[in-house]
Amino acid sequence: MKLKLLIVFILFFFITSCFFKNKYTPNVHTIIENDSNKLIAINYPETKIKKIDNKIEAYIKKVYKDFNNRENIKSLKFKDELNIDYDLFEFDNYVSIVINTYMNINKNSNTLIETYLFDLKNNKFLDINNIINTDKIVVENPNINLDKFFIDSKHIHIYDDKEYKFKIDKIEFKKNISINNNLNTTFIDNDIDSVKVSNIIDSNKKVIAITFDDGPSRYTKKIIDILKENDAVATFFVLGNKVESYQETLKKSIEYGNEIGNHSYNHKWLIKLNDTQIKEQIEKTQTIIYETLGYTSTLLRPTYGSVNKSVRKSSDLRIVLWNVDTMDWKYKSVDRIVKRATSNLKDGNIILMHDTYSRSAEALKKIIPIIKKEGFELVTISELLEINYLKNNA
Ligand code: ZN
């Protein structure tokens, strides 16, 4: 996909020995749906800056609506897919955002790029003319859209979503924009100790594991607090692109004894990617979990629960699906979610929930006491697998 977002960059400063990192980590909104004819995974930032958030939300709403109103919906073996992801970079008083939209409808894939540059000081959007002298840009192909650009610590990326070749000869920044000064530089902290929870395993106990997919999100903190209050643990299958935004919550989660698993980088439907792309989705997530939390995940939950040969051989991670689906992404009623989670309690059950909804947190409050009352202990996936192994080999 990245090849399609052809990038042109101009180096204008030479700090290469430092890591750059946003000090500005926004909240992330997530919409994930899995219906009979479509798969949707949308992640977009909430900056708390009204003008930006309104614009992004309007764009997301429109794309979502257009996708749902698409024509000729067929029930194919490969469902139609909508995946939206973003990058955000802050420097001085500016925020640069790019929204990447990938669509696959009736096996035709399409990529859309939407970019925003916002001036925080003057509370307004800027276009490319505000930051560079566009008349000094030599564009070989007239179809290039100079309105679509993204600025990070090193480059200006000019996007072309139609894959035309183009070249920029020279860019000079306008003097009143000092994007090469005062960049927020932070070293990535590699000094975090991983917290190991070693229990003496009692293979006679009846256990159930609750798992949360698609987070972390703004609701994750509440969920780990509920788990702690009820003396329970769970396993969180996280999306790599959201780990940094909620790193404090995840660190706490690990400290409380919860387990973190890998749920891909941005929720692409893994079985539709090639081997290299699948590896990239998984490895990027492993890396960010390790670099941000000092934690090595050993579990993989493939997106939409779809597994094929390529997914199986893509990593050494243990693939973990589920056998109880609360459907909390679909059902708005807390009681309905509770009922789905607890109506058929059995030793070794793996329950699927999502830490991206407030209602899932509310349901969890009711689910834990019911499970415990029936004599089950709530454990992480790794504990459950170990206990199952001991039981099967007793
Ligand atoms: Zn998911």
mmCIF file of N, CA, C and O in Angstrom, residues 49 51-52 93-97 116-126:
data_model
loop_
_atom_site.group_PDB
_atom_site.id
_atom_site.type_symbol
_atom_site.label_atom_id
_atom_site.label_comp_id
_atom_site.label_asym_id
_atom_site.label_seq_id
_atom_site.Cartn_x
_atom_site.Cartn_y
_atom_site.Cartn_z
ATOM 1 N N ILE A 49 -8.898 19.655 19.588
ATOM 2 C CA ILE A 49 -8.962 20.968 18.932
ATOM 3 C C ILE A 49 -10.181 20.910 18.024
ATOM 4 O O ILE A 49 -10.237 20.126 17.075
ATOM 5 N N LYS A 51 -11.794 22.591 15.716
ATOM 6 C CA LYS A 51 -11.804 22.742 14.259
ATOM 7 C C LYS A 51 -11.264 21.496 13.556
ATOM 8 O O LYS A 51 -11.799 21.056 12.552
ATOM 9 N N ILE A 52 -10.178 20.947 14.103
ATOM 10 C CA ILE A 52 -9.589 19.750 13.491
ATOM 11 C C ILE A 52 -10.543 18.570 13.644
ATOM 12 O O ILE A 52 -10.836 17.855 12.686
ATOM 13 N N ASN A 93 4.186 25.097 16.459
ATOM 14 C CA ASN A 93 2.758 25.341 16.698
ATOM 15 C C ASN A 93 1.883 24.718 15.632
ATOM 16 O O ASN A 93 0.784 25.187 15.381
ATOM 17 N N TYR A 94 2.375 23.679 15.015
ATOM 18 C CA TYR A 94 1.633 23.096 13.910
ATOM 19 C C TYR A 94 1.344 21.613 14.152
ATOM 20 O O TYR A 94 2.139 20.903 14.772
ATOM 21 N N VAL A 95 0.211 21.185 13.638
ATOM 22 C CA VAL A 95 -0.112 19.751 13.657
ATOM 23 C C VAL A 95 -0.375 19.323 12.227
ATOM 24 O O VAL A 95 -1.165 19.946 11.524
ATOM 25 N N SER A 96 0.302 18.280 11.797
ATOM 26 C CA SER A 96 0.116 17.747 10.457
ATOM 27 C C SER A 96 -0.526 16.364 10.571
ATOM 28 O O SER A 96 -0.067 15.523 11.339
ATOM 29 N N ILE A 97 -1.598 16.155 9.844
ATOM 30 C CA ILE A 97 -2.339 14.892 9.953
ATOM 31 C C ILE A 97 -2.604 14.338 8.561
ATOM 32 O O ILE A 97 -2.956 15.095 7.654
ATOM 33 N N TYR A 116 -4.266 17.320 6.551
ATOM 34 C CA TYR A 116 -4.561 18.604 7.189
ATOM 35 C C TYR A 116 -3.292 19.146 7.823
ATOM 36 O O TYR A 116 -2.540 18.398 8.449
ATOM 37 N N LEU A 117 -3.073 20.439 7.656
ATOM 38 C CA LEU A 117 -2.025 21.113 8.414
ATOM 39 C C LEU A 117 -2.693 22.239 9.194
ATOM 40 O O LEU A 117 -3.380 23.079 8.614
ATOM 41 N N PHE A 118 -2.504 22.211 10.507
ATOM 42 C CA PHE A 118 -3.210 23.178 11.347
ATOM 43 C C PHE A 118 -2.230 24.043 12.117
ATOM 44 O O PHE A 118 -1.253 23.551 12.682
ATOM 45 N N ASP A 119 -2.504 25.326 12.114
ATOM 46 C CA ASP A 119 -1.708 26.306 12.842
ATOM 47 C C ASP A 119 -2.359 26.515 14.213
ATOM 48 O O ASP A 119 -3.404 27.142 14.325
ATOM 49 N N LEU A 120 -1.739 25.974 15.254
ATOM 50 C CA LEU A 120 -2.354 26.010 16.587
ATOM 51 C C LEU A 120 -2.420 27.431 17.154
ATOM 52 O O LEU A 120 -3.359 27.788 17.850
ATOM 53 N N LYS A 121 -1.422 28.214 16.831
ATOM 54 C CA LYS A 121 -1.332 29.568 17.368
ATOM 55 C C LYS A 121 -2.464 30.442 16.819
ATOM 56 O O LYS A 121 -3.101 31.178 17.564
ATOM 57 N N ASN A 122 -2.680 30.338 15.535
ATOM 58 C CA ASN A 122 -3.717 31.180 14.909
ATOM 59 C C ASN A 122 -5.032 30.441 14.701
ATOM 60 O O ASN A 122 -5.952 30.980 14.091
ATOM 61 N N ASN A 123 -5.082 29.187 15.189
ATOM 62 C CA ASN A 123 -6.300 28.397 15.142
ATOM 63 C C ASN A 123 -6.901 28.308 13.739
ATOM 64 O O ASN A 123 -8.086 28.553 13.530
ATOM 65 N N LYS A 124 -6.064 27.993 12.762
ATOM 66 C CA LYS A 124 -6.592 27.853 11.397
ATOM 67 C C LYS A 124 -5.807 26.829 10.577
ATOM 68 O O LYS A 124 -4.657 26.516 10.889
ATOM 69 N N PHE A 125 -6.477 26.328 9.559
ATOM 70 C CA PHE A 125 -5.816 25.393 8.650
ATOM 71 C C PHE A 125 -4.908 26.153 7.673
ATOM 72 O O PHE A 125 -5.207 27.286 7.310
ATOM 73 N N LEU A 126 -3.837 25.509 7.288
ATOM 74 C CA LEU A 126 -2.936 26.100 6.303
ATOM 75 C C LEU A 126 -2.919 25.227 5.060
ATOM 76 O O LEU A 126 -3.131 24.019 5.136
#
